[in-house]
mmCIF file of N, CA and C in Angstrom:
data_model
loop_
_atom_site.group_PDB
_atom_site.id
_atom_site.type_symbol
_atom_site.label_atom_id
_atom_site.label_comp_id
_atom_site.label_asym_id
_atom_site.label_seq_id
_atom_site.Cartn_x
_atom_site.Cartn_y
_atom_site.Cartn_z
ATOM 1 N N MET A 1 0.477 -1.210 -0.022
ATOM 2 C CA MET A 1 0.256 0.352 -0.173
ATOM 3 C C MET A 1 1.113 1.437 -0.297
ATOM 4 N N ALA A 2 2.202 1.522 1.018
ATOM 5 C CA ALA A 2 2.772 2.758 0.921
ATOM 6 C C ALA A 2 3.988 2.873 -0.068
ATOM 7 N N THR A 3 3.815 1.676 -1.160
ATOM 8 C CA THR A 3 4.658 1.794 -2.679
ATOM 9 C C THR A 3 3.393 2.823 -3.102
ATOM 10 N N GLN A 4 2.229 1.479 -2.911
ATOM 11 C CA GLN A 4 1.013 2.327 -4.576
ATOM 12 C C GLN A 4 1.616 3.953 -4.063
ATOM 13 N N THR A 5 1.306 3.490 -2.458
ATOM 14 C CA THR A 5 0.778 5.795 -2.724
ATOM 15 C C THR A 5 1.991 6.887 -2.737
ATOM 16 N N HIS A 6 3.038 5.510 -2.113
ATOM 17 C CA HIS A 6 4.576 6.576 -3.078
ATOM 18 C C HIS A 6 4.551 6.854 -4.467
ATOM 19 N N GLU A 7 4.225 5.850 -5.034
ATOM 20 C CA GLU A 7 3.994 5.373 -6.719
ATOM 21 C C GLU A 7 2.467 6.592 -7.423
ATOM 22 N N ARG A 8 1.632 6.794 -6.478
ATOM 23 C CA ARG A 8 0.646 7.878 -6.933
ATOM 24 C C ARG A 8 1.048 8.978 -6.542
ATOM 25 N N GLY A 9 1.756 9.618 -6.129
ATOM 26 C CA GLY A 9 2.865 10.423 -5.758
ATOM 27 C C GLY A 9 3.198 11.323 -6.489
ATOM 28 N N GLN A 10 4.332 10.323 -7.058
ATOM 29 C CA GLN A 10 5.404 10.127 -8.152
ATOM 30 C C GLN A 10 4.582 11.010 -8.965
ATOM 31 N N LEU A 11 2.987 10.535 -9.428
ATOM 32 C CA LEU A 11 2.618 10.084 -10.866
ATOM 33 C C LEU A 11 2.017 11.849 -11.204
ATOM 34 N N VAL A 12 1.469 12.082 -9.523
ATOM 35 C CA VAL A 12 1.252 13.717 -9.383
ATOM 36 C C VAL A 12 2.363 14.762 -9.786
ATOM 37 N N ASP A 13 3.656 14.312 -9.069
ATOM 38 C CA ASP A 13 4.864 15.708 -8.970
ATOM 39 C C ASP A 13 4.798 15.594 -10.315
ATOM 40 N N GLU A 14 4.813 14.024 -10.652
ATOM 41 C CA GLU A 14 4.996 14.762 -12.114
ATOM 42 C C GLU A 14 4.312 15.300 -13.444
ATOM 43 N N LEU A 15 3.184 14.893 -12.988
ATOM 44 C CA LEU A 15 1.796 15.961 -13.907
ATOM 45 C C LEU A 15 2.002 17.208 -13.315
ATOM 46 N N LEU A 16 1.742 17.456 -12.968
ATOM 47 C CA LEU A 16 2.202 18.981 -11.771
ATOM 48 C C LEU A 16 2.973 19.629 -12.428
ATOM 49 N N GLU A 17 4.452 18.989 -12.788
ATOM 50 C CA GLU A 17 5.668 19.853 -13.369
ATOM 51 C C GLU A 17 5.402 19.681 -15.198
ATOM 52 N N ARG A 18 5.069 18.834 -15.509
ATOM 53 C CA ARG A 18 5.110 19.366 -17.008
ATOM 54 C C ARG A 18 4.050 20.437 -17.114
ATOM 55 N N ILE A 19 2.779 20.469 -16.518
ATOM 56 C CA ILE A 19 1.535 21.058 -16.633
ATOM 57 C C ILE A 19 2.547 22.472 -16.010
ATOM 58 N N GLY A 20 2.989 22.702 -15.096
ATOM 59 C CA GLY A 20 4.098 23.891 -14.787
ATOM 60 C C GLY A 20 4.836 24.673 -16.315
ATOM 61 N N ALA A 21 5.668 23.415 -16.175
ATOM 62 C CA ALA A 21 6.222 23.373 -17.747
ATOM 63 C C ALA A 21 5.506 24.532 -18.932
ATOM 64 N N THR A 22 4.462 23.257 -19.232
ATOM 65 C CA THR A 22 3.276 24.056 -20.317
ATOM 66 C C THR A 22 2.727 25.116 -20.511
ATOM 67 N N VAL A 23 3.245 25.928 -19.018
ATOM 68 C CA VAL A 23 2.477 27.168 -18.854
ATOM 69 C C VAL A 23 3.483 27.335 -18.424
ATOM 70 N N GLY A 24 4.427 27.627 -17.833
ATOM 71 C CA GLY A 24 5.592 28.559 -18.109
ATOM 72 C C GLY A 24 6.250 28.548 -19.366
ATOM 73 N N ASP A 25 5.821 28.371 -20.076
ATOM 74 C CA ASP A 25 7.004 28.558 -21.292
ATOM 75 C C ASP A 25 6.050 29.255 -21.901
ATOM 76 N N LYS A 26 4.278 29.493 -21.814
ATOM 77 C CA LYS A 26 3.582 30.323 -21.998
ATOM 78 C C LYS A 26 4.069 32.210 -21.622
ATOM 79 N N ALA A 27 4.371 31.923 -20.683
ATOM 80 C CA ALA A 27 4.381 33.351 -19.774
ATOM 81 C C ALA A 27 5.712 34.029 -20.025
ATOM 82 N N LYS A 28 5.459 34.634 -21.431
ATOM 83 C CA LYS A 28 6.886 35.252 -21.771
ATOM 84 C C LYS A 28 6.722 36.497 -22.119
ATOM 85 N N VAL A 29 7.726 37.516 -21.811
ATOM 86 C CA VAL A 29 7.536 38.797 -22.467
ATOM 87 C C VAL A 29 7.084 39.258 -23.562
ATOM 88 N N SER A 30 6.604 37.881 -24.620
ATOM 89 C CA SER A 30 6.319 38.370 -25.699
ATOM 90 C C SER A 30 4.911 38.611 -25.472
ATOM 91 N N THR A 31 4.418 37.541 -24.433
ATOM 92 C CA THR A 31 3.140 37.250 -24.219
ATOM 93 C C THR A 31 2.014 38.805 -23.377
ATOM 94 N N VAL A 32 3.537 39.118 -23.066
ATOM 95 C CA VAL A 32 2.471 40.521 -22.130
ATOM 96 C C VAL A 32 3.108 42.278 -23.342
ATOM 97 N N PHE A 33 4.352 41.870 -23.588
ATOM 98 C CA PHE A 33 4.297 42.714 -24.950
ATOM 99 C C PHE A 33 4.277 41.989 -25.772
ATOM 100 N N GLY A 34 3.616 42.778 -26.892
ATOM 101 C CA GLY A 34 3.912 41.716 -28.189
ATOM 102 C C GLY A 34 5.171 42.629 -29.181
ATOM 103 N N ASP A 35 5.432 42.402 -30.315
ATOM 104 C CA ASP A 35 6.351 42.443 -31.222
ATOM 105 C C ASP A 35 5.915 44.164 -31.464
ATOM 106 N N PRO A 36 7.316 44.923 -31.514
ATOM 107 C CA PRO A 36 7.007 46.782 -32.049
ATOM 108 C C PRO A 36 6.932 46.781 -33.411
ATOM 109 N N VAL A 37 5.433 48.060 -33.291
ATOM 110 C CA VAL A 37 5.639 48.398 -34.628
ATOM 111 C C VAL A 37 6.528 49.567 -34.859
ATOM 112 N N GLU A 38 6.413 49.457 -36.365
ATOM 113 C CA GLU A 38 7.534 50.903 -35.768
ATOM 114 C C GLU A 38 6.700 51.775 -37.832
ATOM 115 N N ARG A 39 6.669 52.873 -37.586
ATOM 116 C CA ARG A 39 6.033 53.621 -38.841
ATOM 117 C C ARG A 39 6.404 55.065 -38.531
ATOM 118 N N ASP A 40 6.813 55.945 -39.205
ATOM 119 C CA ASP A 40 7.256 57.021 -39.566
ATOM 120 C C ASP A 40 7.923 57.732 -38.427
ATOM 121 N N ASP A 41 9.144 57.493 -37.535
ATOM 122 C CA ASP A 41 9.363 57.508 -36.709
ATOM 123 C C ASP A 41 9.203 57.232 -35.422
ATOM 124 N N VAL A 42 8.151 56.580 -35.236
ATOM 125 C CA VAL A 42 7.558 55.982 -33.809
ATOM 126 C C VAL A 42 7.165 54.453 -34.093
ATOM 127 N N THR A 43 7.790 53.518 -32.612
ATOM 128 C CA THR A 43 7.695 52.379 -31.986
ATOM 129 C C THR A 43 6.375 52.402 -31.173
ATOM 130 N N VAL A 44 5.898 51.770 -31.643
ATOM 131 C CA VAL A 44 4.146 50.836 -30.424
ATOM 132 C C VAL A 44 4.352 49.895 -30.688
ATOM 133 N N ILE A 45 4.444 49.762 -29.134
ATOM 134 C CA ILE A 45 4.953 48.657 -28.750
ATOM 135 C C ILE A 45 3.663 47.756 -27.834
ATOM 136 N N PRO A 46 2.869 46.661 -28.160
ATOM 137 C CA PRO A 46 1.457 46.616 -27.377
ATOM 138 C C PRO A 46 1.572 46.234 -25.966
ATOM 139 N N VAL A 47 0.473 46.293 -24.925
ATOM 140 C CA VAL A 47 1.096 45.908 -23.840
ATOM 141 C C VAL A 47 -0.567 44.803 -23.525
ATOM 142 N N ALA A 48 -0.482 43.757 -22.331
ATOM 143 C CA ALA A 48 -0.927 42.624 -22.589
ATOM 144 C C ALA A 48 -0.918 42.653 -20.903
ATOM 145 N N ARG A 49 -2.619 42.220 -20.150
ATOM 146 C CA ARG A 49 -1.905 41.690 -18.985
ATOM 147 C C ARG A 49 -2.392 40.312 -19.443
ATOM 148 N N ALA A 50 -1.255 39.749 -18.093
ATOM 149 C CA ALA A 50 -1.390 38.498 -18.277
ATOM 150 C C ALA A 50 -1.890 37.292 -17.228
ATOM 151 N N ARG A 51 -2.161 36.575 -17.386
ATOM 152 C CA ARG A 51 -2.559 35.623 -15.817
ATOM 153 C C ARG A 51 -2.806 33.921 -16.306
ATOM 154 N N PHE A 52 -1.925 33.660 -15.781
ATOM 155 C CA PHE A 52 -1.736 31.837 -16.227
ATOM 156 C C PHE A 52 -2.587 31.590 -14.273
ATOM 157 N N GLY A 53 -2.415 29.923 -14.521
ATOM 158 C CA GLY A 53 -2.457 28.891 -13.055
ATOM 159 C C GLY A 53 -2.468 27.775 -13.569
ATOM 160 N N PHE A 54 -2.679 26.595 -12.390
ATOM 161 C CA PHE A 54 -2.367 25.321 -12.328
ATOM 162 C C PHE A 54 -3.060 24.807 -11.641
ATOM 163 N N GLY A 55 -2.872 24.236 -11.333
ATOM 164 C CA GLY A 55 -3.277 22.924 -10.119
ATOM 165 C C GLY A 55 -3.815 20.946 -10.541
ATOM 166 N N GLY A 56 -3.801 20.522 -9.655
ATOM 167 C CA GLY A 56 -3.870 18.652 -9.987
ATOM 168 C C GLY A 56 -3.977 18.861 -8.447
ATOM 169 N N GLY A 57 -4.355 17.192 -9.189
ATOM 170 C CA GLY A 57 -4.220 16.765 -7.310
ATOM 171 C C GLY A 57 -4.698 14.525 -7.939
ATOM 172 N N GLY A 58 -4.728 14.366 -7.044
ATOM 173 C CA GLY A 58 -5.506 13.207 -7.041
ATOM 174 C C GLY A 58 -5.154 11.955 -5.701
ATOM 175 N N GLY A 59 -5.939 10.522 -5.673
ATOM 176 C CA GLY A 59 -6.087 10.373 -4.288
ATOM 177 C C GLY A 59 -6.462 8.973 -5.310
ATOM 178 N N SER A 60 -7.375 8.048 -3.757
ATOM 179 C CA SER A 60 -7.592 6.626 -4.372
ATOM 180 C C SER A 60 -8.158 6.210 -2.981
ATOM 181 N N GLY A 61 -9.194 5.698 -2.866
ATOM 182 C CA GLY A 61 -9.729 4.909 -2.464
ATOM 183 C C GLY A 61 -10.767 3.226 -2.562
ATOM 184 N N GLU A 62 -11.429 2.771 -1.579
ATOM 185 C CA GLU A 62 -11.712 1.897 -1.863
ATOM 186 C C GLU A 62 -13.236 1.575 -1.510
ATOM 187 N N ARG A 63 -13.906 1.190 -2.233
ATOM 188 C CA ARG A 63 -15.364 1.343 -2.591
ATOM 189 C C ARG A 63 -16.159 -0.839 -3.134
ATOM 190 N N GLU A 64 -16.896 -0.909 -2.339
ATOM 191 C CA GLU A 64 -17.419 -1.854 -2.945
ATOM 192 C C GLU A 64 -16.198 -2.700 -2.279
ATOM 193 N N GLY A 65 -15.610 -3.055 -1.859
ATOM 194 C CA GLY A 65 -14.488 -3.957 -2.056
ATOM 195 C C GLY A 65 -13.429 -3.668 -3.537
ATOM 196 N N GLN A 66 -13.671 -2.904 -4.541
ATOM 197 C CA GLN A 66 -12.544 -2.168 -4.700
ATOM 198 C C GLN A 66 -11.902 -1.504 -4.347
ATOM 199 N N SER A 67 -11.032 -1.816 -5.435
ATOM 200 C CA SER A 67 -9.734 -0.051 -4.434
ATOM 201 C C SER A 67 -9.409 0.377 -6.600
ATOM 202 N N GLY A 68 -9.463 2.051 -5.676
ATOM 203 C CA GLY A 68 -9.656 2.544 -7.377
ATOM 204 C C GLY A 68 -7.899 3.520 -7.062
ATOM 205 N N SER A 69 -7.670 4.257 -7.704
ATOM 206 C CA SER A 69 -7.342 5.510 -7.837
ATOM 207 C C SER A 69 -7.158 6.626 -8.856
ATOM 208 N N GLY A 70 -7.152 7.267 -9.021
ATOM 209 C CA GLY A 70 -6.754 8.677 -9.903
ATOM 210 C C GLY A 70 -5.979 9.850 -9.535
ATOM 211 N N GLY A 71 -6.214 10.273 -10.600
ATOM 212 C CA GLY A 71 -5.637 12.064 -11.072
ATOM 213 C C GLY A 71 -5.774 12.920 -12.060
ATOM 214 N N GLY A 72 -5.261 13.626 -11.530
ATOM 215 C CA GLY A 72 -5.704 15.418 -12.834
ATOM 216 C C GLY A 72 -5.068 16.071 -13.034
ATOM 217 N N GLY A 73 -4.997 16.917 -13.891
ATOM 218 C CA GLY A 73 -4.673 18.797 -13.620
ATOM 219 C C GLY A 73 -5.133 19.094 -14.425
ATOM 220 N N GLY A 74 -4.644 20.302 -14.402
ATOM 221 C CA GLY A 74 -4.506 21.043 -15.729
ATOM 222 C C GLY A 74 -4.279 22.944 -15.688
ATOM 223 N N GLY A 75 -4.440 23.662 -16.572
ATOM 224 C CA GLY A 75 -4.012 24.885 -16.580
ATOM 225 C C GLY A 75 -5.143 26.024 -17.542
ATOM 226 N N ALA A 76 -4.651 27.069 -17.430
ATOM 227 C CA ALA A 76 -5.073 28.031 -18.298
ATOM 228 C C ALA A 76 -4.245 29.220 -18.268
ATOM 229 N N ALA A 77 -4.114 30.224 -19.091
ATOM 230 C CA ALA A 77 -4.062 30.975 -19.705
ATOM 231 C C ALA A 77 -4.941 32.343 -19.622
ATOM 232 N N TYR A 78 -5.286 33.317 -19.401
ATOM 233 C CA TYR A 78 -6.028 34.906 -19.388
ATOM 234 C C TYR A 78 -4.940 35.671 -20.129
ATOM 235 N N VAL A 79 -4.863 36.692 -21.482
ATOM 236 C CA VAL A 79 -4.737 37.539 -21.629
ATOM 237 C C VAL A 79 -5.761 38.500 -22.206
ATOM 238 N N SER A 80 -5.125 40.024 -21.446
ATOM 239 C CA SER A 80 -5.653 40.455 -22.019
ATOM 240 C C SER A 80 -5.671 42.394 -22.692
ATOM 241 N N PRO A 81 -5.525 42.850 -24.135
ATOM 242 C CA PRO A 81 -4.765 44.167 -23.921
ATOM 243 C C PRO A 81 -5.198 45.366 -22.713
ATOM 244 N N VAL A 82 -3.937 45.628 -22.396
ATOM 245 C CA VAL A 82 -4.392 47.335 -21.558
ATOM 246 C C VAL A 82 -3.926 48.577 -22.224
ATOM 247 N N GLY A 83 -3.072 48.304 -23.078
ATOM 248 C CA GLY A 83 -2.521 49.880 -23.450
ATOM 249 C C GLY A 83 -1.267 49.659 -24.246
ATOM 250 N N TYR A 84 -0.867 50.405 -24.934
ATOM 251 C CA TYR A 84 0.691 50.589 -25.685
ATOM 252 C C TYR A 84 1.649 51.656 -25.084
ATOM 253 N N ILE A 85 3.060 51.344 -25.334
ATOM 254 C CA ILE A 85 3.414 51.835 -25.709
ATOM 255 C C ILE A 85 4.385 52.594 -26.232
ATOM 256 N N GLU A 86 4.245 54.155 -26.349
ATOM 257 C CA GLU A 86 4.785 54.980 -27.775
ATOM 258 C C GLU A 86 6.158 55.683 -27.285
ATOM 259 N N VAL A 87 6.895 55.121 -28.477
ATOM 260 C CA VAL A 87 8.484 55.553 -28.716
ATOM 261 C C VAL A 87 8.546 56.455 -29.604
ATOM 262 N N ARG A 88 8.887 58.083 -29.263
ATOM 263 C CA ARG A 88 9.525 58.508 -30.017
ATOM 264 C C ARG A 88 10.735 59.374 -30.066
ATOM 265 N N GLY A 89 10.951 59.923 -30.404
ATOM 266 C CA GLY A 89 12.508 60.668 -30.449
ATOM 267 C C GLY A 89 12.714 61.334 -28.981
ATOM 268 N N GLU A 90 11.380 61.521 -28.431
ATOM 269 C CA GLU A 90 11.479 62.556 -27.440
ATOM 270 C C GLU A 90 11.964 62.171 -25.783
ATOM 271 N N GLY A 91 10.862 61.021 -25.929
ATOM 272 C CA GLY A 91 11.138 59.481 -25.281
ATOM 273 C C GLY A 91 9.993 59.024 -25.321
ATOM 274 N N ALA A 92 9.400 58.070 -24.037
ATOM 275 C CA ALA A 92 8.306 56.982 -24.339
ATOM 276 C C ALA A 92 7.364 57.224 -23.560
ATOM 277 N N GLU A 93 5.760 56.965 -23.833
ATOM 278 C CA GLU A 93 4.287 57.386 -22.651
ATOM 279 C C GLU A 93 4.219 56.050 -22.558
ATOM 280 N N PHE A 94 3.312 55.651 -22.264
ATOM 281 C CA PHE A 94 2.328 54.357 -21.733
ATOM 282 C C PHE A 94 0.330 54.920 -22.085
ATOM 283 N N ARG A 95 0.301 54.693 -23.462
ATOM 284 C CA ARG A 95 -1.073 54.673 -23.631
ATOM 285 C C ARG A 95 -2.005 53.721 -22.997
ATOM 286 N N ARG A 96 -2.935 53.654 -22.297
ATOM 287 C CA ARG A 96 -4.101 53.161 -21.958
ATOM 288 C C ARG A 96 -5.940 52.780 -23.166
ATOM 289 N N ILE A 97 -5.817 51.795 -23.093
ATOM 290 C CA ILE A 97 -7.082 51.197 -24.202
ATOM 291 C C ILE A 97 -7.503 50.940 -22.895
ATOM 292 N N GLN A 98 -9.220 52.400 -23.368
ATOM 293 C CA GLN A 98 -9.942 52.101 -22.076
ATOM 294 C C GLN A 98 -10.883 51.420 -22.377
ATOM 295 N N SER A 99 -12.330 50.729 -22.074
ATOM 296 C CA SER A 99 -12.597 49.502 -22.548
ATOM 297 C C SER A 99 -13.986 49.567 -21.214
ATOM 298 N N PRO A 100 -15.325 49.261 -21.839
ATOM 299 C CA PRO A 100 -16.565 49.812 -20.698
ATOM 300 C C PRO A 100 -15.798 49.632 -19.816
ATOM 301 N N PHE A 101 -15.607 48.042 -19.144
ATOM 302 C CA PHE A 101 -16.067 47.466 -18.416
ATOM 303 C C PHE A 101 -14.237 48.467 -17.176
ATOM 304 N N ASP A 102 -14.005 49.898 -17.853
ATOM 305 C CA ASP A 102 -13.589 50.389 -16.949
ATOM 306 C C ASP A 102 -15.040 51.267 -16.330
ATOM 307 N N LEU A 103 -14.911 51.683 -17.248
ATOM 308 C CA LEU A 103 -16.353 52.735 -16.237
ATOM 309 C C LEU A 103 -17.446 52.502 -15.821
ATOM 310 N N VAL A 104 -17.517 51.134 -15.352
ATOM 311 C CA VAL A 104 -18.519 49.932 -14.731
ATOM 312 C C VAL A 104 -17.956 49.978 -13.722
ATOM 313 N N ALA A 105 -16.441 49.962 -13.882
ATOM 314 C CA ALA A 105 -15.431 49.540 -12.777
ATOM 315 C C ALA A 105 -15.756 50.784 -11.749
ATOM 316 N N PHE A 106 -15.667 52.289 -12.493
ATOM 317 C CA PHE A 106 -15.764 53.271 -11.981
ATOM 318 C C PHE A 106 -17.338 53.969 -11.293
ATOM 319 N N VAL A 107 -17.351 53.903 -11.834
ATOM 320 C CA VAL A 107 -19.251 53.482 -10.941
ATOM 321 C C VAL A 107 -19.469 53.307 -10.022
ATOM 322 N N ALA A 108 -18.811 51.773 -10.303
ATOM 323 C CA ALA A 108 -19.441 50.937 -8.873
ATOM 324 C C ALA A 108 -18.456 51.199 -7.846
ATOM 325 N N ALA A 109 -16.688 51.286 -8.096
ATOM 326 C CA ALA A 109 -16.830 52.431 -6.589
ATOM 327 C C ALA A 109 -17.414 53.398 -6.293
ATOM 328 N N GLY A 110 -17.474 54.329 -7.301
ATOM 329 C CA GLY A 110 -18.011 55.750 -6.757
ATOM 330 C C GLY A 110 -19.402 55.251 -5.870
ATOM 331 N N SER A 111 -20.575 54.795 -6.560
ATOM 332 C CA SER A 111 -21.210 54.097 -5.826
ATOM 333 C C SER A 111 -21.049 53.548 -4.448
ATOM 334 N N ILE A 112 -20.271 52.827 -4.172
ATOM 335 C CA ILE A 112 -19.500 52.272 -2.812
ATOM 336 C C ILE A 112 -18.774 53.384 -1.983
ATOM 337 N N ALA A 113 -18.861 54.343 -1.950
ATOM 338 C CA ALA A 113 -18.161 55.343 -1.605
ATOM 339 C C ALA A 113 -19.055 55.926 -1.263
ATOM 340 N N LEU A 114 -20.243 56.222 -2.103
ATOM 341 C CA LEU A 114 -21.188 56.987 -1.535
ATOM 342 C C LEU A 114 -21.842 56.334 -0.371
ATOM 343 N N LEU A 115 -21.725 54.959 -0.769
ATOM 344 C CA LEU A 115 -22.604 54.518 0.189
ATOM 345 C C LEU A 115 -22.299 54.515 1.543
ATOM 346 N N ALA A 116 -20.825 54.541 1.627
ATOM 347 C CA ALA A 116 -19.962 54.765 3.050
ATOM 348 C C ALA A 116 -20.426 56.099 3.559
ATOM 349 N N ILE A 117 -20.101 56.497 2.947
ATOM 350 C CA ILE A 117 -20.016 58.753 3.366
ATOM 351 C C ILE A 117 -21.337 58.866 3.345
ATOM 352 N N LYS A 118 -22.423 57.910 3.553
ATOM 353 C CA LYS A 118 -23.375 58.197 3.610
ATOM 354 C C LYS A 118 -23.933 58.114 5.269
ATOM 355 N N ARG A 119 -23.168 56.255 5.190
ATOM 356 C CA ARG A 119 -23.556 55.241 6.687
ATOM 357 C C ARG A 119 -22.424 56.163 7.312
ATOM 358 N N LEU A 120 -21.616 56.873 6.713
ATOM 359 C CA LEU A 120 -20.954 57.895 8.396
ATOM 360 C C LEU A 120 -21.216 58.794 8.724
ATOM 361 N N LEU A 121 -22.684 59.183 7.595
ATOM 362 C CA LEU A 121 -22.703 60.855 8.218
ATOM 363 C C LEU A 121 -24.423 60.592 9.057
ATOM 364 N N ASP A 122 -25.021 59.555 9.138
ATOM 365 C CA ASP A 122 -26.470 59.337 9.459
ATOM 366 C C ASP A 122 -26.181 59.043 10.630
#
């Protein structure tokens, strides 16, 4: 039983290492900063926000006189554009890309702040 548990533990470790390596291969600077584009003495470098995560696990048990074991794992990546860096002869400047969600978040934060102030004043 101890040998089986050890083997399963090794399988789970190997699985997590493979998932981590795969996700890690995607977590590169080029994922967040795209390839620069040059036109008319201006260089534009796209910028994105990247999120990566992974997990896995395994287990074993007995049911109705039969034993079994299993394991699994997975990973995910989410990349969204946030802006670009504009490079000119006189310097560089980050320019944020506005989205409708920015306005929603601003209105929600403002509403919460107003409610908090109202409660403090009551």
